[in-house]
């Protein structure tokens, strides 16, 4: 079994995954949404302190689940990319467990973990094109194997999820912004138009700061009420998703000719309007679309555990003294 730990942002999570058949034997996650909600975004200091309390709490719950710690063959932990003060909490717990259980350490890249959320409790499929939409990243990736993962496109400024979080903050809605904007947009009317980012630009790159600013400018002379908030959420979500669809279309037209699968991962991949639009796009381009189960789209240790099974099979262990938290993301 692999014991995996995720603490890169504001979710504390631990999982136990069976190596032979990838079965998730235990998974728990404690989110900190409430604690960060007042600030409209993650406060690193608070996140770090909460991980220090929540990770041991989950470990205690695991102890009560009749899991034989002697069967743990590897300790996996997210060590990049993420908030350094958050990552460090998981990494230190992994080192402590490594010393006490004598199981080898596996360092897992958080983004690679999101890719493996597509393959929970099943075999992986390669090659694969991936759209990764989270709070920290907006990427198009091509994955050819566990060790051959290439970034094709990224964002010039804010990420997709971050834009939802910032617009939600402007509207005095709660954090994280994605789910609340999606839900408010359902009641919104299509009567406001925000620009679609980089609409006349054929480059494969994303940008959300212009759209975010358009919302800010629109709000300047407005008195907010519930109906107006719903309409703004509708219009913002429509532009943000149109941007993703237009750029994904450019990607599918220009490359990926021999890649059959198109995976969509990251916390924001839970957005249903986005999913519907991407399903229709993939139909047009004859691609098979893959999503992670809804509860595993946002950060979780199960995807880290699934990813770590590949590292374990390849014997990509790391010495305790070399296990650091990296400011860069290395695939
Ligand atoms: O992957 P994730 O849990 O954490 C990071 O690695 O960043 O993604 C969290 C992000 C947040 O920005 C959140 O607002 C966004 O995903 N998100 C959504 C939705 N659900 C979560 N964005 C748009 N629509 C959603 N339904
Ligand atoms: Zn994430």
Short mmCIF file of N, CA and C and ligand atoms in Angstrom, two decimals, residues 6 8-9 11 81 110-111 114 132-137 266-267 297-300 303, ligand 2:
data_model
loop_
_atom_site.label_atom_id
_atom_site.label_comp_id
_atom_site.label_asym_id
_atom_site.label_seq_id
_atom_site.Cartn_x
_atom_site.Cartn_y
_atom_site.Cartn_z
N UNK A 6 -1.30 15.14 0.84
CA UNK A 6 -1.43 16.33 0.00
C UNK A 6 -1.69 17.54 0.91
N UNK A 8 -0.66 21.01 -0.55
CA UNK A 8 0.01 22.06 -1.32
C UNK A 8 -0.67 23.42 -1.23
N UNK A 9 -1.97 23.41 -0.88
CA UNK A 9 -2.68 24.71 -0.81
C UNK A 9 -3.52 24.77 0.46
N UNK A 11 -6.10 22.34 1.30
CA UNK A 11 -6.78 21.08 1.62
C UNK A 11 -5.77 20.16 2.27
N UNK A 81 4.21 21.88 -7.36
CA UNK A 81 4.31 23.26 -6.91
C UNK A 81 3.23 23.53 -5.87
N UNK A 110 2.39 17.98 -7.87
CA UNK A 110 0.95 18.17 -7.69
C UNK A 110 0.18 18.12 -9.03
N UNK A 111 0.78 18.69 -10.07
CA UNK A 111 0.09 18.74 -11.38
C UNK A 111 0.00 17.33 -11.98
N UNK A 114 -2.81 15.68 -10.38
CA UNK A 114 -4.11 16.00 -11.01
C UNK A 114 -4.31 15.16 -12.27
N UNK A 132 -5.61 21.41 -17.84
CA UNK A 132 -5.57 21.47 -16.37
C UNK A 132 -6.03 22.85 -15.92
N UNK A 133 -7.15 22.88 -15.23
CA UNK A 133 -7.72 24.16 -14.79
C UNK A 133 -7.89 24.16 -13.27
N UNK A 134 -7.02 24.94 -12.61
CA UNK A 134 -7.12 24.95 -11.15
C UNK A 134 -7.00 26.39 -10.65
N UNK A 135 -6.77 26.53 -9.35
CA UNK A 135 -6.62 27.87 -8.79
C UNK A 135 -5.27 28.47 -9.13
N UNK A 136 -4.28 27.60 -9.32
CA UNK A 136 -2.92 28.08 -9.57
C UNK A 136 -2.46 27.92 -11.01
N UNK A 137 -3.15 27.11 -11.81
CA UNK A 137 -2.67 26.80 -13.16
C UNK A 137 -3.78 26.74 -14.20
N UNK A 266 -8.25 19.19 -12.54
CA UNK A 266 -8.09 20.38 -11.69
C UNK A 266 -9.43 20.77 -11.08
N UNK A 267 -9.37 21.53 -10.00
CA UNK A 267 -10.58 21.90 -9.27
C UNK A 267 -11.67 22.49 -10.14
N UNK A 297 -11.88 16.16 -8.28
CA UNK A 297 -11.37 17.21 -9.18
C UNK A 297 -10.49 18.17 -8.39
N UNK A 298 -10.93 18.56 -7.20
CA UNK A 298 -10.12 19.49 -6.41
C UNK A 298 -9.03 18.69 -5.69
N UNK A 299 -8.14 19.41 -5.01
CA UNK A 299 -6.96 18.78 -4.42
C UNK A 299 -7.32 17.64 -3.47
N UNK A 300 -6.62 16.54 -3.60
CA UNK A 300 -6.88 15.38 -2.74
C UNK A 300 -5.66 14.45 -2.74
N UNK A 303 -5.39 11.18 -5.58
CA UNK A 303 -4.72 11.33 -6.89
C UNK A 303 -3.19 11.28 -6.70
ZN1 LIG B 2 -4.62 21.43 -7.44
#
